PDB file of C-alpha atoms in Angstrom:
ATOM      1  CA  MET A 189     -19.642 -98.127 -35.121  1.00  0.00           C
ATOM      2  CA  ASN A 190     -20.904 -98.795 -31.517  1.00  0.00           C
ATOM      3  CA  GLN A 191     -20.469 -95.461 -29.828  1.00  0.00           C
ATOM      4  CA  LEU A 192     -21.788 -92.061 -30.839  1.00  0.00           C
ATOM      5  CA  ASN A 193     -20.481 -88.982 -31.161  1.00  0.00           C
ATOM      6  CA  VAL A 194     -21.866 -85.783 -30.517  1.00  0.00           C
ATOM      7  CA  GLU A 195     -19.694 -82.668 -31.400  1.00  0.00           C
ATOM      8  CA  GLU A 196     -20.264 -79.096 -31.004  1.00  0.00           C
ATOM      9  CA  ALA A 197     -19.865 -76.210 -33.365  1.00  0.00           C
ATOM     10  CA  ARG A 198     -21.233 -72.685 -34.076  1.00  0.00           C
ATOM     11  CA  GLU A 199     -21.727 -71.002 -37.189  1.00  0.00           C
ATOM     12  CA  GLY A 200     -22.704 -67.166 -36.873  1.00  0.00           C
ATOM     13  CA  GLY A 201     -25.445 -67.494 -34.530  1.00  0.00           C
ATOM     14  CA  LEU A 202     -26.508 -71.000 -35.276  1.00  0.00           C
ATOM     15  CA  GLY A 203     -25.268 -74.024 -33.098  1.00  0.00           C
ATOM     16  CA  ILE A 204     -24.548 -77.123 -35.133  1.00  0.00           C
ATOM     17  CA  LEU A 205     -24.439 -80.770 -33.849  1.00  0.00           C
ATOM     18  CA  LYS A 206     -22.939 -83.036 -35.882  1.00  0.00           C
ATOM     19  CA  ILE A 207     -24.457 -86.679 -34.975  1.00  0.00           C
ATOM     20  CA  SER A 208     -22.097 -89.950 -35.639  1.00  0.00           C
ATOM     21  CA  GLY A 209     -22.671 -93.576 -34.636  1.00  0.00           C
ATOM     22  CA  PRO A 210     -26.256 -95.459 -33.999  1.00  0.00           C
ATOM     23  CA  VAL A 211     -28.510 -93.218 -31.642  1.00  0.00           C
ATOM     24  CA  ASN A 212     -30.799 -95.765 -29.427  1.00  0.00           C
ATOM     25  CA  SER A 213     -31.767 -96.269 -26.085  1.00  0.00           C
ATOM     26  CA  TYR A 214     -28.169 -96.868 -24.626  1.00  0.00           C
ATOM     27  CA  THR A 215     -26.470 -94.255 -26.513  1.00  0.00           C
ATOM     28  CA  PHE A 216     -29.180 -91.298 -26.490  1.00  0.00           C
ATOM     29  CA  THR A 217     -28.430 -89.722 -23.383  1.00  0.00           C
ATOM     30  CA  GLU A 218     -25.532 -87.587 -24.569  1.00  0.00           C
ATOM     31  CA  PHE A 219     -27.372 -86.530 -27.813  1.00  0.00           C
ATOM     32  CA  GLN A 220     -30.544 -85.629 -25.377  1.00  0.00           C
ATOM     33  CA  GLU A 221     -28.114 -83.453 -22.844  1.00  0.00           C
ATOM     34  CA  LYS A 222     -26.417 -81.488 -25.886  1.00  0.00           C
ATOM     35  CA  ILE A 223     -29.807 -80.959 -28.231  1.00  0.00           C
ATOM     36  CA  PHE A 224     -31.697 -79.626 -25.466  1.00  0.00           C
ATOM     37  CA  ARG A 225     -28.705 -77.226 -24.037  1.00  0.00           C
ATOM     38  CA  ALA A 226     -28.611 -76.112 -27.868  1.00  0.00           C
ATOM     39  CA  VAL A 227     -32.297 -74.923 -28.588  1.00  0.00           C
ATOM     40  CA  ARG A 228     -32.305 -73.217 -25.450  1.00  0.00           C
ATOM     41  CA  ARG A 229     -29.526 -71.082 -26.971  1.00  0.00           C
ATOM     42  CA  SER A 230     -30.345 -70.521 -30.385  1.00  0.00           C
ATOM     43  CA  ASP A 231     -31.749 -72.109 -33.770  1.00  0.00           C
ATOM     44  CA  VAL A 232     -29.451 -75.452 -34.120  1.00  0.00           C
ATOM     45  CA  VAL A 233     -28.659 -77.633 -36.799  1.00  0.00           C
ATOM     46  CA  VAL A 234     -28.319 -81.435 -36.272  1.00  0.00           C
ATOM     47  CA  ASP A 235     -25.944 -83.094 -38.757  1.00  0.00           C
ATOM     48  CA  MET A 236     -27.618 -86.535 -39.338  1.00  0.00           C
ATOM     49  CA  GLU A 237     -25.432 -87.469 -42.355  1.00  0.00           C
ATOM     50  CA  ASN A 238     -23.266 -90.184 -40.276  1.00  0.00           C
ATOM     51  CA  VAL A 239     -25.585 -91.564 -38.233  1.00  0.00           C
ATOM     52  CA  THR A 240     -26.417 -95.717 -38.226  1.00  0.00           C
ATOM     53  CA  THR A 241     -29.505 -96.255 -36.775  1.00  0.00           C
ATOM     54  CA  LEU A 242     -31.923 -93.893 -35.544  1.00  0.00           C
ATOM     55  CA  SER A 243     -34.166 -95.951 -32.723  1.00  0.00           C
ATOM     56  CA  SER A 244     -37.799 -94.587 -31.481  1.00  0.00           C
ATOM     57  CA  ALA A 245     -35.714 -93.613 -28.240  1.00  0.00           C
ATOM     58  CA  GLY A 246     -33.507 -91.488 -30.306  1.00  0.00           C
ATOM     59  CA  LEU A 247     -36.402 -90.003 -32.893  1.00  0.00           C
ATOM     60  CA  GLY A 248     -38.550 -89.297 -29.113  1.00  0.00           C
ATOM     61  CA  VAL A 249     -35.678 -86.818 -28.676  1.00  0.00           C
ATOM     62  CA  LEU A 250     -35.436 -85.264 -31.387  1.00  0.00           C
ATOM     63  CA  MET A 251     -38.971 -84.517 -31.246  1.00  0.00           C
ATOM     64  CA  ALA A 252     -38.923 -83.306 -28.214  1.00  0.00           C
ATOM     65  CA  ALA A 253     -35.946 -81.175 -28.937  1.00  0.00           C
ATOM     66  CA  MET A 254     -38.508 -79.537 -31.797  1.00  0.00           C
ATOM     67  CA  GLU A 255     -41.305 -78.907 -29.316  1.00  0.00           C
ATOM     68  CA  ASP A 256     -38.763 -77.224 -27.212  1.00  0.00           C
ATOM     69  CA  ALA A 257     -37.514 -75.160 -29.739  1.00  0.00           C
ATOM     70  CA  GLU A 258     -40.954 -74.154 -30.869  1.00  0.00           C
ATOM     71  CA  GLY A 259     -41.572 -72.850 -27.243  1.00  0.00           C
ATOM     72  CA  ALA A 260     -38.412 -70.898 -27.275  1.00  0.00           C
ATOM     73  CA  GLY A 261     -39.346 -69.428 -30.601  1.00  0.00           C
ATOM     74  CA  LYS A 262     -35.934 -71.147 -31.960  1.00  0.00           C
ATOM     75  CA  LYS A 263     -35.903 -73.057 -34.676  1.00  0.00           C
ATOM     76  CA  LEU A 264     -34.073 -76.916 -35.510  1.00  0.00           C
ATOM     77  CA  TRP A 265     -33.128 -78.433 -38.699  1.00  0.00           C
ATOM     78  CA  ILE A 266     -31.957 -81.846 -39.786  1.00  0.00           C
ATOM     79  CA  LEU A 267     -28.749 -81.373 -42.175  1.00  0.00           C
ATOM     80  CA  LYS A 268     -28.383 -84.221 -44.695  1.00  0.00           C
ATOM     81  CA  PRO A 269     -29.926 -87.126 -42.794  1.00  0.00           C
ATOM     82  CA  SER A 270     -28.474 -90.726 -43.829  1.00  0.00           C
ATOM     83  CA  GLU A 271     -30.949 -93.197 -45.558  1.00  0.00           C
ATOM     84  CA  ILE A 272     -31.619 -95.005 -42.575  1.00  0.00           C
ATOM     85  CA  VAL A 273     -32.651 -91.712 -40.542  1.00  0.00           C
ATOM     86  CA  ARG A 274     -34.856 -91.137 -43.293  1.00  0.00           C
ATOM     87  CA  LEU A 275     -36.510 -94.020 -43.325  1.00  0.00           C
ATOM     88  CA  ALA A 276     -36.607 -93.842 -39.639  1.00  0.00           C
ATOM     89  CA  ILE A 277     -38.478 -90.555 -39.998  1.00  0.00           C
ATOM     90  CA  GLU A 278     -40.456 -91.647 -42.175  1.00  0.00           C
ATOM     91  CA  SER A 279     -41.705 -94.647 -40.226  1.00  0.00           C
ATOM     92  CA  THR A 280     -42.861 -92.467 -37.341  1.00  0.00           C
ATOM     93  CA  GLY A 281     -45.952 -90.658 -39.614  1.00  0.00           C
ATOM     94  CA  PHE A 282     -44.355 -87.688 -38.228  1.00  0.00           C
ATOM     95  CA  SER A 283     -42.239 -86.513 -41.376  1.00  0.00           C
ATOM     96  CA  ASP A 284     -43.675 -83.163 -41.898  1.00  0.00           C
ATOM     97  CA  ARG A 285     -42.622 -81.992 -38.067  1.00  0.00           C
ATOM     98  CA  PHE A 286     -38.784 -82.447 -39.362  1.00  0.00           C
ATOM     99  CA  PRO A 287     -37.545 -80.058 -41.269  1.00  0.00           C
ATOM    100  CA  VAL A 288     -34.872 -81.163 -43.451  1.00  0.00           C
ATOM    101  CA  ILE A 289     -32.491 -79.165 -45.298  1.00  0.00           C
ATOM    102  CA  GLN A 290     -29.558 -80.226 -47.829  1.00  0.00           C
ATOM    103  CA  SER A 291     -26.682 -77.030 -46.827  1.00  0.00           C
ATOM    104  CA  LEU A 292     -26.239 -74.605 -44.207  1.00  0.00           C
ATOM    105  CA  LYS A 293     -26.692 -72.110 -46.906  1.00  0.00           C
ATOM    106  CA  GLY A 294     -28.648 -69.120 -46.274  1.00  0.00           C
ATOM    107  CA  LEU A 295     -28.865 -70.444 -42.391  1.00  0.00           C
ATOM    108  CA  ALA A 296     -26.053 -68.823 -40.775  1.00  0.00           C
TER     109      ALA A 296
ATOM    110  CA  MET B 176     -32.651-111.719 -58.190  1.00  0.00           C
ATOM    111  CA  THR B 177     -32.576-114.561 -56.229  1.00  0.00           C
ATOM    112  CA  ASP B 178     -34.827-117.598 -56.939  1.00  0.00           C
ATOM    113  CA  PRO B 179     -38.662-117.107 -55.010  1.00  0.00           C
ATOM    114  CA  SER B 180     -38.664-120.873 -54.348  1.00  0.00           C
ATOM    115  CA  THR B 181     -34.946-120.589 -53.032  1.00  0.00           C
ATOM    116  CA  ALA B 182     -34.373-118.938 -49.514  1.00  0.00           C
ATOM    117  CA  LEU B 183     -31.241-118.099 -47.412  1.00  0.00           C
ATOM    118  CA  GLN B 184     -31.491-118.435 -43.796  1.00  0.00           C
ATOM    119  CA  VAL B 185     -29.099-117.013 -41.403  1.00  0.00           C
ATOM    120  CA  TRP B 186     -29.201-117.348 -37.200  1.00  0.00           C
ATOM    121  CA  ILE B 187     -27.664-115.595 -34.008  1.00  0.00           C
ATOM    122  CA  ARG B 188     -27.927-116.325 -30.353  1.00  0.00           C
ATOM    123  CA  LEU B 189     -27.923-113.119 -28.195  1.00  0.00           C
ATOM    124  CA  PRO B 190     -27.490-112.210 -24.682  1.00  0.00           C
ATOM    125  CA  ASP B 191     -30.576-110.423 -22.839  1.00  0.00           C
ATOM    126  CA  THR B 192     -28.560-107.751 -22.261  1.00  0.00           C
ATOM    127  CA  PRO B 193     -27.967-104.648 -23.865  1.00  0.00           C
ATOM    128  CA  GLU B 194     -24.932-106.007 -25.486  1.00  0.00           C
ATOM    129  CA  ALA B 195     -27.473-107.845 -27.901  1.00  0.00           C
ATOM    130  CA  ILE B 196     -27.840-104.467 -29.694  1.00  0.00           C
ATOM    131  CA  PRO B 197     -24.196-103.806 -31.207  1.00  0.00           C
ATOM    132  CA  ARG B 198     -24.150-107.820 -31.906  1.00  0.00           C
ATOM    133  CA  PHE B 199     -27.393-107.774 -33.162  1.00  0.00           C
ATOM    134  CA  GLU B 200     -26.213-105.152 -35.945  1.00  0.00           C
ATOM    135  CA  ALA B 201     -23.129-106.575 -36.921  1.00  0.00           C
ATOM    136  CA  TRP B 202     -24.947-109.872 -37.465  1.00  0.00           C
ATOM    137  CA  LEU B 203     -27.498-108.045 -39.570  1.00  0.00           C
ATOM    138  CA  ASP B 204     -24.448-106.451 -41.624  1.00  0.00           C
ATOM    139  CA  ALA B 205     -23.070-109.349 -42.164  1.00  0.00           C
ATOM    140  CA  ALA B 206     -26.161-111.099 -43.920  1.00  0.00           C
ATOM    141  CA  PRO B 207     -26.406-111.717 -47.211  1.00  0.00           C
ATOM    142  CA  CYS B 208     -29.124-109.286 -47.851  1.00  0.00           C
ATOM    143  CA  SER B 209     -28.811-107.217 -51.258  1.00  0.00           C
ATOM    144  CA  ASP B 210     -31.404-104.958 -50.848  1.00  0.00           C
ATOM    145  CA  PRO B 211     -30.394-102.049 -49.093  1.00  0.00           C
ATOM    146  CA  ARG B 212     -33.261-100.467 -48.292  1.00  0.00           C
ATOM    147  CA  LEU B 213     -35.058-104.359 -46.835  1.00  0.00           C
ATOM    148  CA  ARG B 214     -32.003-104.563 -44.770  1.00  0.00           C
ATOM    149  CA  ASP B 215     -32.459-100.911 -43.384  1.00  0.00           C
ATOM    150  CA  ARG B 216     -36.228-102.157 -42.739  1.00  0.00           C
ATOM    151  CA  VAL B 217     -35.417-105.036 -40.851  1.00  0.00           C
ATOM    152  CA  ARG B 218     -32.583-103.398 -38.819  1.00  0.00           C
ATOM    153  CA  LEU B 219     -35.000-100.375 -37.386  1.00  0.00           C
ATOM    154  CA  ALA B 220     -37.939-102.743 -36.839  1.00  0.00           C
ATOM    155  CA  GLY B 221     -35.651-105.590 -35.411  1.00  0.00           C
ATOM    156  CA  LEU B 222     -33.880-103.230 -33.250  1.00  0.00           C
ATOM    157  CA  GLU B 223     -36.919-101.981 -31.737  1.00  0.00           C
ATOM    158  CA  ILE B 224     -38.439-105.260 -31.231  1.00  0.00           C
ATOM    159  CA  LEU B 225     -35.140-106.393 -29.688  1.00  0.00           C
ATOM    160  CA  ASP B 226     -34.710-103.282 -27.155  1.00  0.00           C
ATOM    161  CA  ASN B 227     -38.224-104.041 -25.936  1.00  0.00           C
ATOM    162  CA  LEU B 228     -37.936-108.122 -25.430  1.00  0.00           C
ATOM    163  CA  ILE B 229     -34.259-106.636 -23.416  1.00  0.00           C
ATOM    164  CA  ARG B 230     -35.898-104.051 -20.997  1.00  0.00           C
ATOM    165  CA  HIS B 231     -39.486-105.395 -20.568  1.00  0.00           C
ATOM    166  CA  SER B 232     -39.334-109.434 -21.194  1.00  0.00           C
ATOM    167  CA  SER B 233     -35.830-109.814 -19.425  1.00  0.00           C
ATOM    168  CA  PRO B 234     -34.530-112.137 -17.851  1.00  0.00           C
ATOM    169  CA  LEU B 235     -35.125-114.649 -20.187  1.00  0.00           C
ATOM    170  CA  GLU B 236     -34.878-118.250 -19.537  1.00  0.00           C
ATOM    171  CA  GLY B 237     -31.503-119.107 -20.094  1.00  0.00           C
ATOM    172  CA  ARG B 238     -30.393-115.530 -20.681  1.00  0.00           C
ATOM    173  CA  THR B 239     -30.696-115.940 -24.176  1.00  0.00           C
ATOM    174  CA  LEU B 240     -32.771-115.362 -27.311  1.00  0.00           C
ATOM    175  CA  ARG B 241     -32.620-116.753 -31.113  1.00  0.00           C
ATOM    176  CA  VAL B 242     -32.693-115.044 -33.925  1.00  0.00           C
ATOM    177  CA  SER B 243     -33.240-116.209 -37.166  1.00  0.00           C
ATOM    178  CA  LEU B 244     -33.322-114.052 -40.565  1.00  0.00           C
ATOM    179  CA  ARG B 245     -34.821-115.950 -43.825  1.00  0.00           C
ATOM    180  CA  LEU B 246     -34.388-113.655 -46.619  1.00  0.00           C
ATOM    181  CA  ARG B 247     -36.547-114.705 -50.181  1.00  0.00           C
ATOM    182  CA  ALA B 248     -36.840-112.274 -53.180  1.00  0.00           C
ATOM    183  CA  GLY B 249     -38.306-109.019 -52.009  1.00  0.00           C
ATOM    184  CA  GLY B 250     -38.771-110.043 -48.328  1.00  0.00           C
ATOM    185  CA  ALA B 251     -38.058-111.030 -45.209  1.00  0.00           C
ATOM    186  CA  ARG B 252     -38.798-112.839 -42.100  1.00  0.00           C
ATOM    187  CA  LEU B 253     -37.029-112.010 -38.647  1.00  0.00           C
ATOM    188  CA  VAL B 254     -38.103-114.277 -35.799  1.00  0.00           C
ATOM    189  CA  PHE B 255     -36.554-113.798 -32.338  1.00  0.00           C
ATOM    190  CA  SER B 256     -37.408-116.766 -30.200  1.00  0.00           C
ATOM    191  CA  PHE B 257     -36.679-117.173 -26.651  1.00  0.00           C
ATOM    192  CA  ARG B 258     -38.872-118.365 -23.041  1.00  0.00           C
ATOM    193  CA  SER B 259     -39.724-115.107 -20.792  1.00  0.00           C
ATOM    194  CA  GLU B 260     -42.991-115.431 -17.644  1.00  0.00           C
ATOM    195  CA  LYS B 261     -43.316-111.836 -18.541  1.00  0.00           C
ATOM    196  CA  PHE B 262     -43.627-112.021 -22.268  1.00  0.00           C
ATOM    197  CA  ARG B 263     -46.314-114.683 -21.968  1.00  0.00           C
ATOM    198  CA  SER B 264     -48.304-112.428 -19.544  1.00  0.00           C
ATOM    199  CA  PHE B 265     -47.897-109.546 -21.722  1.00  0.00           C
ATOM    200  CA  ALA B 266     -49.017-111.884 -24.932  1.00  0.00           C
ATOM    201  CA  ARG B 267     -51.769-113.332 -23.106  1.00  0.00           C
ATOM    202  CA  GLY B 268     -53.463-109.500 -23.024  1.00  0.00           C
ATOM    203  CA  GLY B 269     -51.118-106.775 -22.217  1.00  0.00           C
ATOM    204  CA  LYS B 270     -52.053-103.631 -23.235  1.00  0.00           C
ATOM    205  CA  ASN B 271     -49.994-101.348 -25.808  1.00  0.00           C
ATOM    206  CA  PRO B 272     -49.119 -98.173 -25.009  1.00  0.00           C
ATOM    207  CA  ARG B 273     -50.936 -95.132 -26.694  1.00  0.00           C
ATOM    208  CA  THR B 274     -48.343 -92.741 -28.817  1.00  0.00           C
ATOM    209  CA  GLY B 275     -48.356 -89.612 -27.427  1.00  0.00           C
ATOM    210  CA  TYR B 276     -45.960 -87.196 -25.593  1.00  0.00           C
ATOM    211  CA  ASN B 277     -45.572 -87.791 -21.986  1.00  0.00           C
ATOM    212  CA  ILE B 278     -45.272 -84.761 -20.143  1.00  0.00           C
ATOM    213  CA  GLU B 279     -44.502 -86.067 -16.519  1.00  0.00           C
ATOM    214  CA  GLU B 280     -41.752 -88.369 -18.606  1.00  0.00           C
ATOM    215  CA  GLY B 281     -40.788 -85.473 -20.429  1.00  0.00           C
ATOM    216  CA  ARG B 282     -40.413 -88.287 -23.621  1.00  0.00           C
ATOM    217  CA  TRP B 283     -43.021 -89.744 -26.087  1.00  0.00           C
ATOM    218  CA  ARG B 284     -44.238 -93.227 -25.797  1.00  0.00           C
ATOM    219  CA  GLY B 285     -45.400 -95.735 -27.946  1.00  0.00           C
ATOM    220  CA  LEU B 286     -43.213 -94.503 -30.793  1.00  0.00           C
ATOM    221  CA  GLY B 287     -41.773 -98.048 -31.721  1.00  0.00           C
ATOM    222  CA  LEU B 288     -44.580 -99.610 -32.268  1.00  0.00           C
ATOM    223  CA  VAL B 289     -45.802 -96.720 -34.854  1.00  0.00           C
ATOM    224  CA  MET B 290     -42.214 -97.635 -36.254  1.00  0.00           C
ATOM    225  CA  VAL B 291     -42.268-101.322 -36.684  1.00  0.00           C
ATOM    226  CA  ALA B 292     -46.049-101.019 -38.139  1.00  0.00           C
ATOM    227  CA  PHE B 293     -44.870 -99.204 -40.528  1.00  0.00           C
ATOM    228  CA  LEU B 294     -41.531-100.972 -41.441  1.00  0.00           C
ATOM    229  CA  THR B 295     -43.138-104.522 -41.554  1.00  0.00           C
ATOM    230  CA  LEU B 296     -46.027-106.146 -43.307  1.00  0.00           C
ATOM    231  CA  HIS B 297     -47.008-107.980 -40.184  1.00  0.00           C
ATOM    232  CA  VAL B 298     -45.812-108.912 -36.663  1.00  0.00           C
ATOM    233  CA  ARG B 299     -46.966-111.582 -34.771  1.00  0.00           C
ATOM    234  CA  TYR B 300     -46.758-112.420 -31.053  1.00  0.00           C
ATOM    235  CA  VAL B 301     -46.749-115.974 -30.418  1.00  0.00           C
ATOM    236  CA  SER B 302     -46.321-118.178 -27.072  1.00  0.00           C
ATOM    237  CA  ASP B 303     -46.690-121.609 -27.003  1.00  0.00           C
ATOM    238  CA  ARG B 304     -45.356-124.702 -25.565  1.00  0.00           C
ATOM    239  CA  ARG B 305     -42.683-124.839 -28.690  1.00  0.00           C
ATOM    240  CA  SER B 306     -41.175-121.039 -27.370  1.00  0.00           C
ATOM    241  CA  ASP B 307     -42.239-117.619 -27.246  1.00  0.00           C
ATOM    242  CA  ARG B 308     -41.366-115.788 -30.232  1.00  0.00           C
ATOM    243  CA  VAL B 309     -42.290-112.471 -32.248  1.00  0.00           C
ATOM    244  CA  GLU B 310     -42.011-113.092 -36.156  1.00  0.00           C
ATOM    245  CA  ALA B 311     -41.797-110.269 -38.243  1.00  0.00           C
ATOM    246  CA  VAL B 312     -42.201-110.266 -42.135  1.00  0.00           C
ATOM    247  CA  PHE B 313     -41.347-107.771 -44.757  1.00  0.00           C
TER     248      PHE B 313
END
């Protein structure tokens, strides 16, 4: 899968972004636009179960969105990250900045 | 488990364009690596190195680079071979960017280097008469 797919949804007051495919420096633009828009509106969950690669460019977007969310008084969670997403996050040394959840229970 | 005295090696030639990214991933998926964690480490670090070569060392001489992967029990060695004057200049004394959030650019800088350092045992930049190379050991 070489295409990145970003689906937007809402559940209760929560924004949900479902990401599928590789997040790298050639695909992250749509992800960047949608996540920055979402964190300005509400708390956001980013479903990364079907992400096949997460490069430093994609991680940079996630980290910047975390900061934007904090600045706007909002929260951002990562839902069910794939193994490679977990490894990518771990490799930055900033794991504690990425709140990971396994379900939406209790959020929406 | 693979006999440590034996090793498997595969290689591919890639263009110095973004088209190389999905081709590298497909090639890696087909490589005979039975350890998914090792494959993920090679994938993440390899993509960072390849992306940097395409962005910062292109155009490469011949507009291509060769990537080889040598798999041994519990480890791997990934080598990117090419010729690039930009890379030779960098290897002679270029400075790595500091990791941090660049407010003017609105993005993080240097994360890729942090990732590669974590994911590999070591990385070596080599520039000699034979070729320019980035060698990553896992």
